Amino acid sequence: MTAILSVKGAVKTFGAVEALRGVDLRIAPGEIHAVCGDNGAGKSTLIKLVSGVEQPDAGTIRLRGEPIAFASPHQALEAGIATIYQDLGLAPRMTIYQNIFMGSELERRLLGLKYLDKLAMREESRAWLDRLGIDVTSVDTPVENLSGGQRQAVAICRALRWNAEVIIMDEPTAALGVRETEHVLDLIRMLKQQGTTVVVVSHNMTHVAALADRATILRSGRTQTELSLDGVTPETLSRLILSGAAA
Amino acid sequence: MRRFVAAYGTALAGLAIFVFLLLVARNFATAANLLNVLKHTSFLAILSVGFTFALITAELDLSFAGLCSLAAVVTGGLVHGGTYWPLAVATGLAIGIAGGLLNGILVTRLKVPSLIATLGTASIATGLAFMITRGVAFVGRWDDEFLALARGKVAGIPTLTLFMAAVVGLGWLVTRHSRLGIHMIATGEAEEEARRAGVATRRMKVIGLTVSGAMAGVAAVLLVANLSSAAPQMAGDYLLNAIAAVLLGMTMFEPGRPNVAGSFTGALIIAMLANGLVLMGAPYYIQDIMLGVIVIGSVSVSASVLKKAAFSI
Ligand SMILES: Nc1ncnc2c1ncn2[C@@H]1O[C@H](COP(=O)(O)OP(=O)(O)OP(=O)(O)O)[C@@H](O)[C@H]1O
Ligand SMILES: [Mg+2]
């Protein structure tokens, strides 16, 4: 397997805290890959390295085999890695289409003057939402009026708009109810069907077992195991995370 | 239906007040009086659009009236002293822009909350205005071309109205139809999220506060040309009037968000009410009470951006 995204020997310290002490991660193209581990294991820090928020002290990150170093989240985005944090990064009182295009609005020219191409942004937003099977009455709806799952979809649309090949989601279902959670899991499956690679950080082993193809388990800043999830039960996963030993 | 009332209720109430005054207030409906209302609206609307730009990015500008007075006495003083009037006008505009830019730098670089920073610049500007005039006013018979800026007519339309239309129209286009406008709105609505999405939020705040200062400069030049005199504090009354217009505007069109169309309509309603109250023989202090009620009333029914701005101190 050639990994689409890989991390080798990543080390990251914050002052005296060794958040990562040698992490390996290999993401295969088109898979759903879960990153698991107990609180403080280093999951979020690892995500920050591959999304350009933080830079590793040691170790290499490769995208399609090429070593890369992201100085900013924007560079990671342009390279095709989009990260959706738990807070989603949406402006609640702005509309769906304004959120999807925030920071990368479409414009037209009239007599040399640029103005917002609202029509195109509305149509394109509608098309992205259709692709994810999201039914909203209007893309002019403020995001605050949407359900948690729909908001997640808006955040995903924004990531897709950057032509992201890899979408990373940190705890995408943490704040959601049962039905909304199902909805988001379906969204992630749909992304996979459409060829997007998804990396999910999750504490919920039932979701991980049901959703992901493979998982990487972190423990105290190190990669403890990388395993295929075929036939692995949530209980086995939990034991692996807690005990550090395979059942 | 509820959304319609939320978006247009205040504007319809304004229309009802207009009709009421037409029918009830003696002399309200005369051409001379309506032109007078329009004139007062012009100054108010120009300053209100400036304040709107600052408030859209969730920053308060309490200095625009002080800057306006300062720019007015400098412009007036220069014209009075015989300076070529376009140069005096340019200086007045430059003072407004520089003051706004200073506010922007204080807020975004030195992290002084805008309420405090602009209160400070307001006081400095007012002090400077008194210093320049030594407390009195510049009054004179000034260049007709200069005075025509505010008193002239083009194709039968007062120049003041044209300047206001240009400011309101441009302001509306920028805020509703340009990338700059949507970036300013995103900055005010969700600064951190906008910044992460690649919006230059600090620059947006500097631009918002600078536009507010620039509009103070424009209003200053027009005020001076209209009155053919310049006094420190001459724009003082506009502080609360313009703020009230913008807050009232936040109950219209895009409820809860400062918006140019709302600010303009708010300015129109306030100028009309002030005029109508005088015509109906209401004592002068009623206007202060009215402004207070409008300011508090508007913010309590909507104005979440403003509540956020005030909380961030
Ligand atoms: N900016 C920081 N400064 C100091 N220490 C940090 C910083 N970020 C993370 N850490 C520390 O690094 C370790 C790993 O943190 P990280 O957030 O990556 O864990 P996590 O696996 O995401 O945990 P959780 O499941 O609780 O989200 C923790 O001990 C944390 O306190
Ligand atoms: Mg975490």
Coordinates of C-alpha atoms and ligand atoms in Angstrom, one line a residue:
Chain A
M1 CA 0.0 0.0 0.0
T2 CA 1.2 3.5 -0.8
A3 CA -0.1 5.8 1.9
I4 CA -1.8 8.9 0.8
L5 CA -0.8 10.5 4.1
S6 CA 1.9 9.2 6.5
V7 CA 3.7 10.3 9.6
K8 CA 6.9 8.7 10.8
G9 CA 8.5 9.2 14.1
A10 CA 6.7 12.4 15.0
V11 CA 7.9 14.1 18.1
K12 CA 6.3 17.2 19.6
T13 CA 6.9 18.8 23.0
F14 CA 5.2 21.7 24.6
G15 CA 7.6 23.0 27.2
A16 CA 8.1 20.1 29.6
V17 CA 5.2 18.1 28.2
E18 CA 6.1 15.4 25.6
A19 CA 2.8 15.3 23.8
L20 CA 4.1 13.1 21.0
R21 CA 7.2 10.9 21.5
G22 CA 7.4 9.0 18.2
V23 CA 4.2 8.5 16.4
D24 CA 3.7 6.7 13.2
L25 CA 0.5 7.0 11.1
R26 CA -0.3 5.5 7.7
I27 CA -3.5 6.5 5.9
A28 CA -4.4 4.5 2.8
P29 CA -6.2 6.3 0.0
G30 CA -10.0 6.1 0.2
E31 CA -10.2 4.5 3.6
I32 CA -11.8 5.7 6.8
H33 CA -9.1 5.7 9.4
A34 CA -9.8 6.1 13.1
V35 CA -7.3 7.6 15.5
C36 CA -8.0 6.3 19.0
G37 CA -6.4 6.6 22.4
D38 CA -7.2 7.7 26.0
N39 CA -7.4 11.3 27.1
G40 CA -4.0 13.0 26.6
A41 CA -2.7 10.2 24.3
G42 CA -1.8 12.8 21.7
K43 CA -4.6 12.5 19.1
S44 CA -5.3 16.1 18.8
T45 CA -1.6 17.0 18.7
L46 CA -1.1 14.5 15.9
I47 CA -4.0 16.1 14.0
K48 CA -2.5 19.5 14.5
L49 CA 0.7 18.4 12.9
V50 CA -0.9 17.0 9.7
S51 CA -3.2 20.0 9.4
G52 CA -0.5 22.6 9.6
V53 CA -1.5 24.1 13.0
E54 CA 1.7 23.0 14.7
Q55 CA 5.0 21.9 13.3
P56 CA 6.8 18.7 14.5
D57 CA 10.0 18.9 16.5
A58 CA 11.2 15.7 14.7
G59 CA 9.8 13.2 12.3
T60 CA 8.5 13.4 8.7
I61 CA 5.1 13.9 7.2
R62 CA 4.5 12.7 3.7
L63 CA 1.7 13.3 1.3
R64 CA 1.5 10.8 -1.6
G65 CA 5.1 9.8 -0.7
E66 CA 6.4 13.4 -0.9
P67 CA 7.8 14.9 2.3
I68 CA 5.9 18.0 3.3
A69 CA 6.1 20.7 5.9
F70 CA 3.1 22.9 6.4
A71 CA 3.7 26.3 7.9
S72 CA 0.0 27.1 8.2
P73 CA -3.4 25.5 8.0
H74 CA -3.9 27.3 4.8
Q75 CA -1.0 25.5 3.2
A76 CA -2.4 22.1 4.3
L77 CA -5.7 23.1 2.8
E78 CA -4.1 24.0 -0.5
A79 CA -2.3 20.6 -0.5
G80 CA -5.7 18.9 -0.1
I81 CA -5.9 18.2 3.6
A82 CA -8.9 19.8 5.3
T83 CA -9.5 19.6 9.0
I84 CA -12.9 20.0 10.7
Y85 CA -12.5 20.8 14.4
Q86 CA -15.1 20.0 17.0
D87 CA -16.4 23.6 17.0
L88 CA -16.8 23.3 13.2
G89 CA -15.6 26.9 12.6
L90 CA -18.9 28.2 11.4
A91 CA -20.4 31.7 11.9
P92 CA -23.8 30.9 13.4
R93 CA -25.7 33.9 12.2
M94 CA -24.4 33.8 8.7
T95 CA -26.1 31.7 6.0
I96 CA -25.3 28.3 4.8
Y97 CA -23.8 29.5 1.5
Q98 CA -21.9 32.3 3.2
N99 CA -20.3 29.8 5.6
I100 CA -19.4 27.3 2.8
F101 CA -17.7 30.1 0.9
M102 CA -16.2 32.0 3.9
G103 CA -12.8 33.2 3.0
S104 CA -13.0 31.9 -0.6
E105 CA -15.9 33.7 -2.0
L106 CA -16.7 33.6 -5.7
E107 CA -16.7 36.9 -7.6
R108 CA -17.6 38.2 -11.0
R109 CA -16.5 41.2 -12.9
L110 CA -18.6 44.1 -14.2
L111 CA -16.7 46.9 -16.0
G112 CA -13.5 45.9 -14.2
L113 CA -15.2 45.9 -10.8
K114 CA -15.4 42.7 -8.8
Y115 CA -18.6 41.8 -7.0
L116 CA -19.8 38.7 -5.2
D117 CA -21.3 36.1 -7.4
K118 CA -24.1 35.1 -5.0
L119 CA -26.0 33.2 -7.6
A120 CA -23.1 30.9 -8.3
M121 CA -22.3 30.5 -4.6
R122 CA -25.9 29.5 -3.9
E123 CA -26.1 27.1 -6.7
E124 CA -22.7 25.5 -5.9
S125 CA -23.7 25.2 -2.2
R126 CA -26.9 23.5 -3.2
A127 CA -25.0 21.1 -5.3
W128 CA -22.6 20.2 -2.6
L129 CA -25.4 19.7 -0.1
D130 CA -27.2 17.5 -2.6
R131 CA -24.1 15.4 -3.0
L132 CA -24.2 14.7 0.7
G133 CA -27.9 14.1 0.6
I134 CA -28.7 17.0 2.9
D135 CA -32.1 18.5 2.5
V136 CA -32.4 22.1 3.6
T137 CA -35.2 24.4 2.4
S138 CA -32.8 27.3 1.5
V139 CA -29.1 27.9 1.4
D140 CA -30.0 31.3 2.8
T141 CA -30.8 29.7 6.1
P142 CA -28.6 30.9 9.0
V143 CA -26.4 28.1 10.2
E144 CA -27.8 28.6 13.8
N145 CA -31.1 27.3 12.6
L146 CA -29.7 24.0 11.5
S147 CA -29.4 20.7 13.4
G148 CA -26.0 19.5 14.6
G149 CA -25.7 17.0 11.8
Q150 CA -26.6 19.6 9.2
R151 CA -24.0 21.9 10.6
Q152 CA -21.4 19.2 10.3
A153 CA -22.5 18.8 6.7
V154 CA -22.0 22.5 6.0
A155 CA -18.5 22.2 7.5
I156 CA -17.8 19.2 5.3
C157 CA -19.0 21.1 2.2
R158 CA -16.6 23.8 3.0
A159 CA -13.8 21.2 3.2
L160 CA -14.9 19.6 -0.1
R161 CA -14.9 22.9 -1.8
W162 CA -11.2 23.1 -1.4
N163 CA -11.0 19.8 -3.3
A164 CA -9.8 18.2 -0.2
E165 CA -8.6 14.6 -0.8
V166 CA -8.2 14.0 2.9
I167 CA -10.7 15.2 5.4
I168 CA -9.8 15.0 9.1
M169 CA -12.5 15.2 11.7
D170 CA -11.8 15.7 15.4
E171 CA -14.6 14.2 17.5
P172 CA -17.3 14.8 14.9
T173 CA -20.1 13.3 16.9
A174 CA -19.1 14.3 20.4
A175 CA -21.9 16.9 20.9
L176 CA -24.6 15.1 19.0
G177 CA -27.8 13.1 19.8
V178 CA -28.4 9.6 18.6
R179 CA -30.1 10.5 15.3
E180 CA -27.8 13.3 14.5
T181 CA -24.8 11.0 15.2
E182 CA -26.2 8.4 12.7
H183 CA -26.6 11.2 10.2
V184 CA -23.0 12.2 10.5
L185 CA -21.7 8.6 10.3
D186 CA -23.7 8.3 7.1
L187 CA -22.1 11.5 5.8
I188 CA -18.7 10.0 6.5
R189 CA -19.6 6.8 4.7
M190 CA -20.8 8.9 1.8
L191 CA -17.5 10.8 1.6
K192 CA -15.7 7.5 1.4
Q193 CA -18.0 6.2 -1.4
Q194 CA -17.2 9.4 -3.3
G195 CA -13.5 8.7 -3.0
T196 CA -12.5 11.0 -0.1
T197 CA -10.1 9.7 2.5
V198 CA -11.4 10.4 6.0
V199 CA -9.4 10.4 9.3
V200 CA -11.6 10.4 12.3
V201 CA -10.6 11.0 15.9
S202 CA -13.1 9.4 18.2
H203 CA -13.6 8.1 21.7
N204 CA -16.7 6.1 20.8
M205 CA -15.5 2.6 20.1
T206 CA -18.9 1.5 18.8
H207 CA -18.7 4.1 16.1
V208 CA -15.1 3.4 15.3
A209 CA -15.8 -0.4 14.9
A210 CA -18.9 0.3 12.8
L211 CA -17.4 3.0 10.6
A212 CA -13.7 2.7 10.1
D213 CA -11.6 0.4 8.0
R214 CA -8.5 0.7 10.1
A215 CA -7.4 2.3 13.3
T216 CA -4.3 3.7 14.9
I217 CA -4.2 3.5 18.6
L218 CA -2.0 6.0 20.5
R219 CA -0.8 5.6 24.0
S220 CA 1.2 8.2 25.9
G221 CA 2.4 9.9 22.7
R222 CA 3.4 6.8 20.9
T223 CA 1.7 4.6 18.3
Q224 CA 0.8 1.5 20.1
T225 CA -1.0 -0.5 17.4
E226 CA -2.2 -0.1 13.9
L227 CA -4.9 -2.6 13.0
S228 CA -7.5 -3.5 10.5
L229 CA -11.0 -3.4 12.0
D230 CA -12.5 -6.3 10.1
G231 CA -14.4 -8.3 12.7
V232 CA -13.0 -6.3 15.6
T233 CA -15.6 -5.7 18.3
P234 CA -15.9 -2.4 20.2
E235 CA -15.0 -4.3 23.4
T236 CA -11.7 -5.5 21.9
L237 CA -10.9 -2.0 20.9
S238 CA -11.6 -0.6 24.3
R239 CA -9.4 -3.2 25.9
L240 CA -6.6 -2.4 23.5
I241 CA -6.8 1.3 24.4
L242 CA -7.0 0.7 28.2
S243 CA -4.6 -2.2 28.7
G244 CA -2.2 -1.7 25.9
A245 CA -2.3 -5.4 25.2
A246 CA -4.1 -7.2 22.4
A247 CA -6.9 -9.4 23.6
Chain B
M1 CA -45.2 36.9 8.2
R2 CA -43.2 37.2 11.4
R3 CA -40.0 37.5 9.4
F4 CA -41.6 40.2 7.4
V5 CA -42.5 42.2 10.5
A6 CA -39.0 41.6 11.9
A7 CA -37.4 42.9 8.8
Y8 CA -39.7 45.7 7.8
G9 CA -41.7 46.6 10.9
T10 CA -39.6 49.5 11.9
A11 CA -39.5 50.9 8.4
L12 CA -43.3 50.6 8.2
A13 CA -43.6 52.4 11.6
G14 CA -41.4 55.1 10.1
L15 CA -43.7 55.4 7.2
A16 CA -46.7 55.6 9.5
I17 CA -45.0 58.4 11.5
F18 CA -44.3 60.2 8.2
V19 CA -48.0 60.0 7.2
F20 CA -49.1 61.1 10.7
L21 CA -46.8 64.2 10.6
L22 CA -48.1 65.0 7.1
L23 CA -51.6 65.0 8.4
V24 CA -51.2 66.4 11.8
A25 CA -48.1 68.6 12.2
R26 CA -48.7 72.1 10.8
N27 CA -46.1 73.2 8.2
F28 CA -44.5 69.7 8.1
A29 CA -45.7 69.1 4.6
T30 CA -44.3 72.3 3.1
A31 CA -41.5 71.9 0.5
A32 CA -39.2 74.1 2.6
N33 CA -39.6 72.0 5.7
L34 CA -39.2 68.7 3.9
L35 CA -36.0 70.0 2.3
N36 CA -34.9 70.9 5.8
V37 CA -35.5 67.4 7.1
L38 CA -33.6 66.0 4.1
K39 CA -30.7 68.3 4.9
H40 CA -30.5 67.2 8.5
T41 CA -30.8 63.6 7.4
S42 CA -27.8 64.1 5.1
F43 CA -25.3 64.9 7.8
L44 CA -26.8 62.3 10.1
A45 CA -26.9 59.5 7.4
I46 CA -23.3 60.1 6.4
L47 CA -22.0 59.8 10.0
S48 CA -24.4 56.8 10.6
V49 CA -23.0 54.9 7.6
G50 CA -19.5 55.5 9.0
F51 CA -20.5 54.2 12.4
T52 CA -22.2 51.2 10.7
F53 CA -18.9 50.2 9.1
A54 CA -17.1 50.1 12.4
L55 CA -20.0 48.3 14.2
I56 CA -20.2 45.7 11.4
T57 CA -16.8 44.5 12.5
A58 CA -18.0 44.5 16.1
E59 CA -16.1 47.6 17.1
L60 CA -17.6 50.8 18.6
D61 CA -16.5 54.2 17.4
L62 CA -17.4 56.9 19.9
S63 CA -14.9 59.3 18.4
F64 CA -16.6 60.2 15.1
A65 CA -18.4 63.3 16.5
G66 CA -15.2 64.5 18.1
L67 CA -13.2 63.8 14.9
C68 CA -15.9 65.5 12.9
S69 CA -15.7 68.7 15.1
L70 CA -11.9 68.7 14.8
A71 CA -11.9 68.2 11.1
A72 CA -14.5 71.0 10.9
V73 CA -12.5 73.6 12.8
V74 CA -9.4 72.8 10.8
T75 CA -11.2 73.0 7.5
G76 CA -13.0 76.1 8.6
G77 CA -9.8 77.7 10.0
L78 CA -7.9 77.1 6.8
V79 CA -10.7 78.5 4.6
H80 CA -11.0 81.4 7.0
G81 CA -7.3 82.0 6.7
G82 CA -7.5 82.2 2.9
T83 CA -6.1 78.7 2.1
Y84 CA -7.1 77.4 -1.4
W85 CA -10.4 75.7 -0.4
P86 CA -9.7 72.2 -2.1
L87 CA -6.6 72.0 0.1
A88 CA -8.7 72.8 3.2
V89 CA -11.2 70.2 2.2
A90 CA -8.4 67.6 1.7
T91 CA -7.0 68.4 5.1
G92 CA -10.4 68.0 6.8
L93 CA -10.8 64.6 5.1
A94 CA -7.3 63.6 6.0
I95 CA -7.9 64.4 9.7
G96 CA -11.0 62.1 9.7
I97 CA -9.1 59.3 8.0
A98 CA -6.0 59.7 10.2
G99 CA -8.2 59.6 13.3
G100 CA -10.0 56.5 12.2
L101 CA -6.8 54.8 11.3
L102 CA -5.4 55.7 14.7
N103 CA -8.4 54.0 16.3
G104 CA -7.9 51.0 14.1
I105 CA -4.2 50.7 15.2
L106 CA -5.1 51.2 18.9
V107 CA -7.7 48.5 18.7
T108 CA -6.0 45.8 16.6
R109 CA -2.3 46.3 17.5
L110 CA -2.3 47.7 21.0
K111 CA -5.5 45.7 21.9
V112 CA -7.2 48.6 23.5
P113 CA -11.0 47.8 23.5
S114 CA -12.6 50.1 21.0
L115 CA -15.0 51.6 23.6
I116 CA -11.9 52.9 25.5
A117 CA -9.7 53.7 22.5
T118 CA -12.3 55.8 20.7
L119 CA -13.5 57.5 23.9
G120 CA -9.8 58.6 24.3
T121 CA -9.5 59.8 20.7
A122 CA -12.8 61.6 21.0
S123 CA -11.5 63.5 24.0
I124 CA -8.2 64.3 22.3
A125 CA -10.0 65.5 19.2
T126 CA -12.3 67.7 21.2
G127 CA -9.4 69.2 23.1
L128 CA -7.5 69.9 19.9
A129 CA -10.6 71.6 18.4
F130 CA -10.8 74.0 21.3
M131 CA -7.1 74.6 21.2
I132 CA -7.2 75.5 17.5
T133 CA -10.1 77.9 17.8
R134 CA -9.1 79.1 21.2
G135 CA -12.7 78.3 22.2
V136 CA -14.4 80.6 19.8
A137 CA -15.8 80.0 16.3
F138 CA -14.5 80.8 12.8
V139 CA -17.2 82.8 11.0
G140 CA -16.8 84.5 7.8
R141 CA -17.8 85.2 4.2
W142 CA -16.0 82.4 2.6
D143 CA -15.4 81.3 -1.0
D144 CA -18.7 80.7 -2.8
E145 CA -17.3 77.6 -4.5
F146 CA -16.6 76.1 -1.1
L147 CA -20.0 77.0 0.3
A148 CA -21.6 75.5 -2.8
L149 CA -20.4 72.1 -1.7
A150 CA -23.2 72.0 0.8
R151 CA -25.6 74.7 -0.5
G152 CA -25.5 74.1 -4.2
K153 CA -27.8 72.2 -6.4
V154 CA -27.1 69.9 -9.3
A155 CA -30.1 69.4 -11.7
G156 CA -32.4 70.7 -9.0
I157 CA -31.2 68.3 -6.4
P158 CA -29.3 69.7 -3.3
T159 CA -25.7 68.7 -3.3
L160 CA -26.0 67.5 0.3
T161 CA -28.6 65.0 -0.8
L162 CA -26.3 63.9 -3.6
F163 CA -23.4 63.4 -1.2
M164 CA -25.6 61.4 1.1
A165 CA -26.9 59.3 -1.7
A166 CA -23.4 58.6 -2.9
V167 CA -22.3 57.6 0.6
V168 CA -25.3 55.4 1.3
G169 CA -25.3 53.8 -2.1
L170 CA -21.6 53.0 -2.0
G171 CA -21.8 51.8 1.5
W172 CA -24.7 49.6 0.6
L173 CA -22.9 48.1 -2.4
V174 CA -19.7 47.5 -0.5
T175 CA -21.4 45.8 2.5
R176 CA -23.9 43.7 0.4
H177 CA -22.0 42.9 -2.7
S178 CA -18.3 42.9 -2.2
R179 CA -15.8 40.5 -0.8
L180 CA -14.6 43.2 1.5
G181 CA -18.1 43.6 2.9
I182 CA -18.7 40.0 3.6
H183 CA -15.3 39.7 5.2
M184 CA -16.2 42.6 7.5
I185 CA -19.5 41.0 8.4
A186 CA -17.8 37.7 9.1
T187 CA -15.3 39.5 11.3
G188 CA -18.1 41.0 13.3
E189 CA -20.1 37.8 13.5
A190 CA -17.4 35.3 14.3
E191 CA -13.9 36.7 14.5
E192 CA -12.0 33.6 15.4
E193 CA -13.9 31.4 12.8
A194 CA -13.4 34.0 10.1
R195 CA -9.7 34.3 10.9
R196 CA -9.3 30.5 10.6
A197 CA -11.1 30.6 7.2
G198 CA -8.5 33.0 5.9
V199 CA -10.3 36.4 6.5
A200 CA -7.9 39.2 7.5
T201 CA -9.9 40.1 10.5
R202 CA -7.6 42.7 11.9
R203 CA -7.4 44.5 8.6
M204 CA -11.2 44.4 8.4
K205 CA -11.5 46.2 11.8
V206 CA -8.9 48.8 10.8
I207 CA -10.9 49.4 7.6
G208 CA -14.2 49.6 9.5
L209 CA -12.9 52.2 12.0
T210 CA -11.1 54.1 9.2
V211 CA -14.3 54.4 7.2
S212 CA -16.0 55.8 10.3
G213 CA -13.3 58.4 10.6
A214 CA -13.4 59.2 6.9
M215 CA -17.2 59.8 7.1
A216 CA -16.6 62.1 10.0
G217 CA -14.2 64.1 7.7
V218 CA -16.8 64.2 4.9
A219 CA -19.6 65.3 7.3
A220 CA -17.2 68.0 8.7
V221 CA -16.5 69.6 5.4
L222 CA -20.2 69.7 4.5
L223 CA -21.2 71.0 7.9
V224 CA -18.7 73.8 7.7
A225 CA -19.7 74.7 4.1
N226 CA -23.4 74.6 5.0
L227 CA -23.0 76.9 8.0
S228 CA -20.2 79.0 6.7
S229 CA -18.7 78.8 10.2
A230 CA -16.8 76.3 12.3
A231 CA -16.9 75.8 16.1
P232 CA -15.5 73.2 18.4
Q233 CA -18.2 70.7 19.5
M234 CA -20.2 71.6 16.4
A235 CA -20.8 67.9 15.7
G236 CA -21.4 67.0 19.3
D237 CA -25.1 66.5 18.9
Y238 CA -24.6 64.0 16.1
L239 CA -22.9 61.4 18.4
L240 CA -26.1 60.1 20.0
N241 CA -28.2 60.9 17.0
A242 CA -26.1 58.8 14.6
I243 CA -25.7 56.0 17.1
A244 CA -29.5 56.0 17.6
A245 CA -30.0 55.9 13.8
V246 CA -27.7 52.8 13.5
L247 CA -29.2 51.0 16.4
L248 CA -32.7 51.7 15.1
G249 CA -31.4 50.5 11.7
M250 CA -30.4 47.2 13.3
T251 CA -34.1 46.4 13.9
M252 CA -34.6 46.5 10.1
F253 CA -33.8 44.7 6.9
E254 CA -31.1 42.5 8.5
P255 CA -32.4 42.3 12.1
G256 CA -29.6 42.2 14.7
R257 CA -26.9 43.3 12.4
P258 CA -25.7 46.8 11.6
N259 CA -26.7 47.5 8.0
V260 CA -26.4 50.5 5.7
A261 CA -30.0 50.5 4.5
G262 CA -31.2 50.3 8.1
S263 CA -28.9 53.1 9.2
F264 CA -30.1 55.3 6.4
T265 CA -33.8 54.6 7.3
G266 CA -33.0 55.1 10.9
A267 CA -31.4 58.5 10.2
L268 CA -34.5 59.5 8.1
I269 CA -36.9 58.5 10.9
I270 CA -34.9 60.3 13.6
A271 CA -34.5 63.5 11.6
M272 CA -38.2 63.4 10.8
L273 CA -39.3 62.9 14.4
A274 CA -37.0 65.6 15.6
N275 CA -38.4 68.0 13.1
G276 CA -42.0 67.0 13.7
L277 CA -41.7 67.3 17.5
V278 CA -40.5 70.8 17.2
L279 CA -43.3 71.7 14.8
M280 CA -45.9 70.3 17.1
G281 CA -44.5 72.5 19.9
A282 CA -42.9 69.8 22.0
P283 CA -40.3 71.2 24.4
Y284 CA -36.6 70.7 23.3
Y285 CA -35.8 68.2 26.0
I286 CA -38.3 65.7 24.5
Q287 CA -35.7 65.0 21.8
D288 CA -33.1 63.8 24.3
I289 CA -35.7 61.5 25.9
M290 CA -36.7 60.2 22.5
L291 CA -33.1 59.4 21.6
G292 CA -32.6 57.6 24.8
V293 CA -35.7 55.5 24.3
I294 CA -34.7 54.6 20.8
V295 CA -31.1 53.6 21.8
I296 CA -32.2 51.4 24.7
G297 CA -35.4 50.1 22.9
S298 CA -33.5 49.1 19.7
V299 CA -30.8 47.3 21.5
S300 CA -33.1 45.4 23.8
V301 CA -35.1 44.0 20.9
S302 CA -32.1 42.9 18.8
A303 CA -28.5 44.0 18.3
S304 CA -26.6 40.9 19.2
V305 CA -23.5 42.1 17.5
L306 CA -23.6 45.2 19.7
K307 CA -24.2 43.2 22.8
K308 CA -21.1 41.2 21.9
A309 CA -19.1 44.3 21.3
A310 CA -20.0 45.7 24.6
F311 CA -19.2 42.5 26.4
S312 CA -15.8 42.1 24.9
I313 CA -14.4 45.0 27.0
Ligands
LIG1 N1 -0.5 23.6 23.5 C1 -0.1 22.7 24.5 N2 0.6 23.1 25.5 C2 1.0 22.3 26.5 N3 0.6 21.0 26.6 C3 -0.2 20.5 25.6 C4 -0.6 21.4 24.5 N4 -1.3 20.6 23.7 C5 -1.4 19.4 24.2 N5 -0.7 19.3 25.3 C6 -0.5 18.1 26.2 O1 -0.1 17.1 25.3 C7 -0.7 15.9 25.7 C8 -1.5 15.3 24.5 O2 -2.6 16.2 24.3 P1 -3.7 15.9 23.1 O3 -4.6 17.1 23.2 O4 -3.0 15.7 21.9 O5 -4.4 14.6 23.6 P2 -5.7 13.9 23.1 O6 -5.3 12.5 22.7 O7 -6.3 14.7 22.0 O8 -6.7 13.9 24.3 P3 -8.2 14.1 24.4 O9 -8.8 12.7 24.2 O10 -8.5 14.5 25.9 O11 -8.7 15.1 23.4 C9 -1.6 16.2 26.9 O12 -0.8 15.8 28.1 C10 -1.8 17.7 26.8 O13 -2.0 18.2 28.1
MG2 MG -8.2 15.8 21.7

